[in-house]
Amino acid sequence: MANEHLSDNCIFCKIIKGEIPSNKIAETEKSYAFLDINPLSEGHALIIPKYHSEFFHQLPDDVLADMLPLAKKVALAIGLDNGQYNLLQNNGRMAHQEVFHVHFHIIPKPNPEQGLIIGWPQQKFTAEDLKKTLNRIKEKL
Ligand code: AMP
């Protein structure tokens, strides 16, 4: 994939173009994998598309389809021996996105203190509420 889908003022686009250094793990025609510069645990890696999009839902399907197999390959190569890790993809500032170029994090969880620490604030929804939500979503599919 040529550079026509990359932006001039995006840090991850600059990494893909080689204008900013990175610890590259691997790349394909459509995706690029490298080490996170401020890891939550050893091996914390990022998978990014060679296509500038701020958000997951803006990416073309063929690019998305390229990213997850690379993420799987990288996850295996990181050496997730204990089988504990998170695959994370943040969209929007409130959802903890800091770099506005789509990226999947692969974050090994070697112990309770390192890696991703998650809040899981479960809300109360009745069966009727869930049905309403289901219908709202299905109408738009
Ligand atoms: P997020 O909060 O999901 O947007 O995550 C952005 C991630 O990008 C953070 O984990 C940063 O440490 C990482 N990051 C930012 N700049 C660089 C860089 N130049 N090289 C590698 N990772 C970076």
PDB file of C-alpha atoms and ligand atoms in Angstrom:
ATOM      1  CA  MET A   1       0.000   0.000   0.000  1.00  0.00           C
ATOM      2  CA  ALA A   2       1.575   3.308  -1.059  1.00  0.00           C
ATOM      3  CA  ASN A   3       1.752   6.360   1.162  1.00  0.00           C
ATOM      4  CA  GLU A   4      -1.311   8.077  -0.341  1.00  0.00           C
ATOM      5  CA  HIS A   5      -3.464   7.157   2.661  1.00  0.00           C
ATOM      6  CA  LEU A   6      -1.020   8.577   5.212  1.00  0.00           C
ATOM      7  CA  SER A   7      -1.266  11.998   6.840  1.00  0.00           C
ATOM      8  CA  ASP A   8       1.554  14.577   7.030  1.00  0.00           C
ATOM      9  CA  ASN A   9       0.967  15.522  10.649  1.00  0.00           C
ATOM     10  CA  CYS A  10       0.277  12.211  12.374  1.00  0.00           C
ATOM     11  CA  ILE A  11       2.971  10.637  14.551  1.00  0.00           C
ATOM     12  CA  PHE A  12       2.061   7.059  13.591  1.00  0.00           C
ATOM     13  CA  CYS A  13       1.986   7.951   9.864  1.00  0.00           C
ATOM     14  CA  LYS A  14       5.490   9.382  10.335  1.00  0.00           C
ATOM     15  CA  ILE A  15       6.587   6.114  11.965  1.00  0.00           C
ATOM     16  CA  ILE A  16       5.242   4.140   8.983  1.00  0.00           C
ATOM     17  CA  LYS A  17       7.086   6.459   6.581  1.00  0.00           C
ATOM     18  CA  GLY A  18      10.303   6.080   8.606  1.00  0.00           C
ATOM     19  CA  GLU A  19      10.413   9.806   9.458  1.00  0.00           C
ATOM     20  CA  ILE A  20      10.309   8.964  13.184  1.00  0.00           C
ATOM     21  CA  PRO A  21      12.210   5.946  14.548  1.00  0.00           C
ATOM     22  CA  SER A  22      10.375   2.970  16.001  1.00  0.00           C
ATOM     23  CA  ASN A  23      11.167  -0.491  17.286  1.00  0.00           C
ATOM     24  CA  LYS A  24       9.566  -2.265  14.343  1.00  0.00           C
ATOM     25  CA  ILE A  25       8.539  -5.872  14.948  1.00  0.00           C
ATOM     26  CA  ALA A  26       7.006  -6.686  11.566  1.00  0.00           C
ATOM     27  CA  GLU A  27       4.971  -5.232   8.728  1.00  0.00           C
ATOM     28  CA  THR A  28       2.700  -6.292   5.906  1.00  0.00           C
ATOM     29  CA  GLU A  29       1.546  -4.355   2.859  1.00  0.00           C
ATOM     30  CA  LYS A  30      -1.269  -2.807   4.939  1.00  0.00           C
ATOM     31  CA  SER A  31      -0.175  -2.953   8.592  1.00  0.00           C
ATOM     32  CA  TYR A  32       2.798  -2.178  10.826  1.00  0.00           C
ATOM     33  CA  ALA A  33       3.713  -3.567  14.269  1.00  0.00           C
ATOM     34  CA  PHE A  34       6.132  -1.966  16.727  1.00  0.00           C
ATOM     35  CA  LEU A  35       6.895  -1.702  20.430  1.00  0.00           C
ATOM     36  CA  ASP A  36       4.991   0.844  22.512  1.00  0.00           C
ATOM     37  CA  ILE A  37       7.431   3.516  23.727  1.00  0.00           C
ATOM     38  CA  ASN A  38       5.844   3.628  27.219  1.00  0.00           C
ATOM     39  CA  PRO A  39       4.945  -0.015  27.823  1.00  0.00           C
ATOM     40  CA  LEU A  40       2.545  -1.221  30.508  1.00  0.00           C
ATOM     41  CA  SER A  41       4.543  -4.460  30.557  1.00  0.00           C
ATOM     42  CA  GLU A  42       7.477  -6.009  28.720  1.00  0.00           C
ATOM     43  CA  GLY A  43       6.522  -6.735  25.092  1.00  0.00           C
ATOM     44  CA  HIS A  44       3.640  -4.205  24.930  1.00  0.00           C
ATOM     45  CA  ALA A  45       3.194  -3.754  21.171  1.00  0.00           C
ATOM     46  CA  LEU A  46       1.039  -1.704  18.796  1.00  0.00           C
ATOM     47  CA  ILE A  47      -0.472  -2.765  15.473  1.00  0.00           C
ATOM     48  CA  ILE A  48      -1.375   0.136  13.182  1.00  0.00           C
ATOM     49  CA  PRO A  49      -2.870   0.358   9.687  1.00  0.00           C
ATOM     50  CA  LYS A  50      -0.898   1.944   6.854  1.00  0.00           C
ATOM     51  CA  TYR A  51      -4.038   4.006   6.313  1.00  0.00           C
ATOM     52  CA  HIS A  52      -4.686   7.119   8.332  1.00  0.00           C
ATOM     53  CA  SER A  53      -7.989   6.885  10.211  1.00  0.00           C
ATOM     54  CA  GLU A  54      -8.670   8.346  13.612  1.00  0.00           C
ATOM     55  CA  PHE A  55     -11.198   5.691  14.572  1.00  0.00           C
ATOM     56  CA  PHE A  56     -11.745   1.956  14.166  1.00  0.00           C
ATOM     57  CA  HIS A  57     -15.099   2.381  12.395  1.00  0.00           C
ATOM     58  CA  GLN A  58     -13.515   4.528   9.666  1.00  0.00           C
ATOM     59  CA  LEU A  59     -11.085   1.870   8.442  1.00  0.00           C
ATOM     60  CA  PRO A  60     -11.758   0.006   5.184  1.00  0.00           C
ATOM     61  CA  ASP A  61     -12.557  -3.672   5.719  1.00  0.00           C
ATOM     62  CA  ASP A  62      -9.550  -4.926   3.745  1.00  0.00           C
ATOM     63  CA  VAL A  63      -7.173  -3.010   6.025  1.00  0.00           C
ATOM     64  CA  LEU A  64      -8.919  -4.275   9.154  1.00  0.00           C
ATOM     65  CA  ALA A  65      -8.766  -7.817   7.802  1.00  0.00           C
ATOM     66  CA  ASP A  66      -4.999  -7.455   7.467  1.00  0.00           C
ATOM     67  CA  MET A  67      -4.420  -6.156  10.987  1.00  0.00           C
ATOM     68  CA  LEU A  68      -5.734  -8.961  13.188  1.00  0.00           C
ATOM     69  CA  PRO A  69      -3.686 -11.784  11.647  1.00  0.00           C
ATOM     70  CA  LEU A  70      -0.578  -9.623  12.147  1.00  0.00           C
ATOM     71  CA  ALA A  71      -1.681  -8.958  15.747  1.00  0.00           C
ATOM     72  CA  LYS A  72      -2.012 -12.712  16.301  1.00  0.00           C
ATOM     73  CA  LYS A  73       1.429 -13.390  14.822  1.00  0.00           C
ATOM     74  CA  VAL A  74       2.997 -10.678  16.993  1.00  0.00           C
ATOM     75  CA  ALA A  75       1.155 -11.891  20.119  1.00  0.00           C
ATOM     76  CA  LEU A  76       2.614 -15.369  19.601  1.00  0.00           C
ATOM     77  CA  ALA A  77       6.093 -13.955  18.958  1.00  0.00           C
ATOM     78  CA  ILE A  78       5.996 -11.781  22.098  1.00  0.00           C
ATOM     79  CA  GLY A  79       5.904 -15.067  23.972  1.00  0.00           C
ATOM     80  CA  LEU A  80       2.660 -15.026  25.899  1.00  0.00           C
ATOM     81  CA  ASP A  81       3.637 -18.186  27.723  1.00  0.00           C
ATOM     82  CA  ASN A  82       1.171 -17.753  30.565  1.00  0.00           C
ATOM     83  CA  GLY A  83      -1.613 -17.023  28.047  1.00  0.00           C
ATOM     84  CA  GLN A  84      -2.507 -13.787  29.853  1.00  0.00           C
ATOM     85  CA  TYR A  85      -2.793 -10.638  27.773  1.00  0.00           C
ATOM     86  CA  ASN A  86      -5.187  -7.929  26.589  1.00  0.00           C
ATOM     87  CA  LEU A  87      -5.915  -6.809  23.050  1.00  0.00           C
ATOM     88  CA  LEU A  88      -7.055  -3.192  23.414  1.00  0.00           C
ATOM     89  CA  GLN A  89      -8.283  -0.597  20.938  1.00  0.00           C
ATOM     90  CA  ASN A  90      -9.343   2.838  22.235  1.00  0.00           C
ATOM     91  CA  ASN A  91     -11.547   5.312  20.346  1.00  0.00           C
ATOM     92  CA  GLY A  92     -12.016   8.899  21.498  1.00  0.00           C
ATOM     93  CA  ARG A  93     -10.458  10.884  24.302  1.00  0.00           C
ATOM     94  CA  MET A  94     -12.978   9.769  26.927  1.00  0.00           C
ATOM     95  CA  ALA A  95     -12.163   6.183  25.987  1.00  0.00           C
ATOM     96  CA  HIS A  96      -8.443   6.858  26.641  1.00  0.00           C
ATOM     97  CA  GLN A  97      -7.320   7.419  23.042  1.00  0.00           C
ATOM     98  CA  GLU A  98      -4.225   9.627  22.952  1.00  0.00           C
ATOM     99  CA  VAL A  99      -2.942   9.041  19.425  1.00  0.00           C
ATOM    100  CA  PHE A 100      -5.582   9.642  16.784  1.00  0.00           C
ATOM    101  CA  HIS A 101      -4.471   6.984  14.320  1.00  0.00           C
ATOM    102  CA  VAL A 102      -6.158   3.611  14.842  1.00  0.00           C
ATOM    103  CA  HIS A 103      -4.078   1.138  16.837  1.00  0.00           C
ATOM    104  CA  PHE A 104      -4.508  -2.175  18.590  1.00  0.00           C
ATOM    105  CA  HIS A 105      -2.463  -2.670  21.739  1.00  0.00           C
ATOM    106  CA  ILE A 106      -1.178  -6.130  22.627  1.00  0.00           C
ATOM    107  CA  ILE A 107      -0.458  -5.935  26.350  1.00  0.00           C
ATOM    108  CA  PRO A 108       1.045  -8.919  28.151  1.00  0.00           C
ATOM    109  CA  LYS A 109      -0.298  -9.462  31.693  1.00  0.00           C
ATOM    110  CA  PRO A 110       2.653 -11.054  33.501  1.00  0.00           C
ATOM    111  CA  ASN A 111       1.289 -10.379  37.001  1.00  0.00           C
ATOM    112  CA  PRO A 112      -1.532  -8.415  38.704  1.00  0.00           C
ATOM    113  CA  GLU A 113       0.570  -5.231  39.031  1.00  0.00           C
ATOM    114  CA  GLN A 114       1.805  -4.942  35.431  1.00  0.00           C
ATOM    115  CA  GLY A 115      -0.056  -4.752  32.129  1.00  0.00           C
ATOM    116  CA  LEU A 116      -3.552  -3.382  31.705  1.00  0.00           C
ATOM    117  CA  ILE A 117      -5.573  -2.602  34.833  1.00  0.00           C
ATOM    118  CA  ILE A 118      -9.268  -2.421  34.042  1.00  0.00           C
ATOM    119  CA  GLY A 119     -12.260  -0.845  35.772  1.00  0.00           C
ATOM    120  CA  TRP A 120     -15.466  -2.761  34.986  1.00  0.00           C
ATOM    121  CA  PRO A 121     -18.374  -0.657  36.280  1.00  0.00           C
ATOM    122  CA  GLN A 122     -21.332  -2.913  35.558  1.00  0.00           C
ATOM    123  CA  GLN A 123     -24.687  -1.129  35.232  1.00  0.00           C
ATOM    124  CA  LYS A 124     -28.163  -2.441  35.993  1.00  0.00           C
ATOM    125  CA  PHE A 125     -30.202  -3.124  32.818  1.00  0.00           C
ATOM    126  CA  THR A 126     -33.472  -5.084  32.870  1.00  0.00           C
ATOM    127  CA  ALA A 127     -34.255  -7.760  30.286  1.00  0.00           C
ATOM    128  CA  GLU A 128     -36.640  -5.236  28.719  1.00  0.00           C
ATOM    129  CA  ASP A 129     -33.885  -2.594  28.511  1.00  0.00           C
ATOM    130  CA  LEU A 130     -31.605  -5.112  26.785  1.00  0.00           C
ATOM    131  CA  LYS A 131     -34.323  -5.973  24.243  1.00  0.00           C
ATOM    132  CA  LYS A 132     -34.795  -2.261  23.441  1.00  0.00           C
ATOM    133  CA  THR A 133     -31.062  -1.884  22.926  1.00  0.00           C
ATOM    134  CA  LEU A 134     -30.945  -4.996  20.774  1.00  0.00           C
ATOM    135  CA  ASN A 135     -33.755  -3.690  18.553  1.00  0.00           C
ATOM    136  CA  ARG A 136     -32.153  -0.265  18.214  1.00  0.00           C
ATOM    137  CA  ILE A 137     -28.896  -1.832  17.042  1.00  0.00           C
ATOM    138  CA  LYS A 138     -30.481  -4.363  14.707  1.00  0.00           C
ATOM    139  CA  GLU A 139     -32.582  -1.683  12.986  1.00  0.00           C
ATOM    140  CA  LYS A 140     -29.370   0.073  11.922  1.00  0.00           C
ATOM    141  CA  LEU A 141     -27.406  -2.954  10.757  1.00  0.00           C
TER     142      LEU A 141
HETATM  143  P1  AMP B   1      -3.839   5.241  23.198  1.00  0.00           P
HETATM  144  O1  AMP B   1      -4.019   5.798  24.575  1.00  0.00           O
HETATM  145  O2  AMP B   1      -4.670   3.990  22.969  1.00  0.00           O
HETATM  146  O3  AMP B   1      -4.064   6.284  22.119  1.00  0.00           O
HETATM  147  O4  AMP B   1      -2.343   4.752  23.113  1.00  0.00           O
HETATM  148  C1  AMP B   1      -1.318   5.435  22.470  1.00  0.00           C
HETATM  149  C2  AMP B   1      -0.055   4.675  22.727  1.00  0.00           C
HETATM  150  O5  AMP B   1       0.909   5.092  21.808  1.00  0.00           O
HETATM  151  C3  AMP B   1       0.506   4.869  24.137  1.00  0.00           C
HETATM  152  O6  AMP B   1       0.605   3.607  24.784  1.00  0.00           O
HETATM  153  C4  AMP B   1       1.875   5.489  23.879  1.00  0.00           C
HETATM  154  O7  AMP B   1       2.874   5.029  24.765  1.00  0.00           O
HETATM  155  C5  AMP B   1       2.161   5.040  22.452  1.00  0.00           C
HETATM  156  N1  AMP B   1       3.064   5.902  21.705  1.00  0.00           N
HETATM  157  C6  AMP B   1       2.961   7.240  21.515  1.00  0.00           C
HETATM  158  N2  AMP B   1       3.983   7.697  20.759  1.00  0.00           N
HETATM  159  C7  AMP B   1       4.730   6.621  20.443  1.00  0.00           C
HETATM  160  C8  AMP B   1       5.928   6.417  19.678  1.00  0.00           C
HETATM  161  N3  AMP B   1       6.547   7.438  19.079  1.00  0.00           N
HETATM  162  N4  AMP B   1       6.415   5.176  19.571  1.00  0.00           N
HETATM  163  C9  AMP B   1       5.811   4.140  20.173  1.00  0.00           C
HETATM  164  N5  AMP B   1       4.671   4.245  20.889  1.00  0.00           N
HETATM  165  C10 AMP B   1       4.151   5.480  21.033  1.00  0.00           C
END
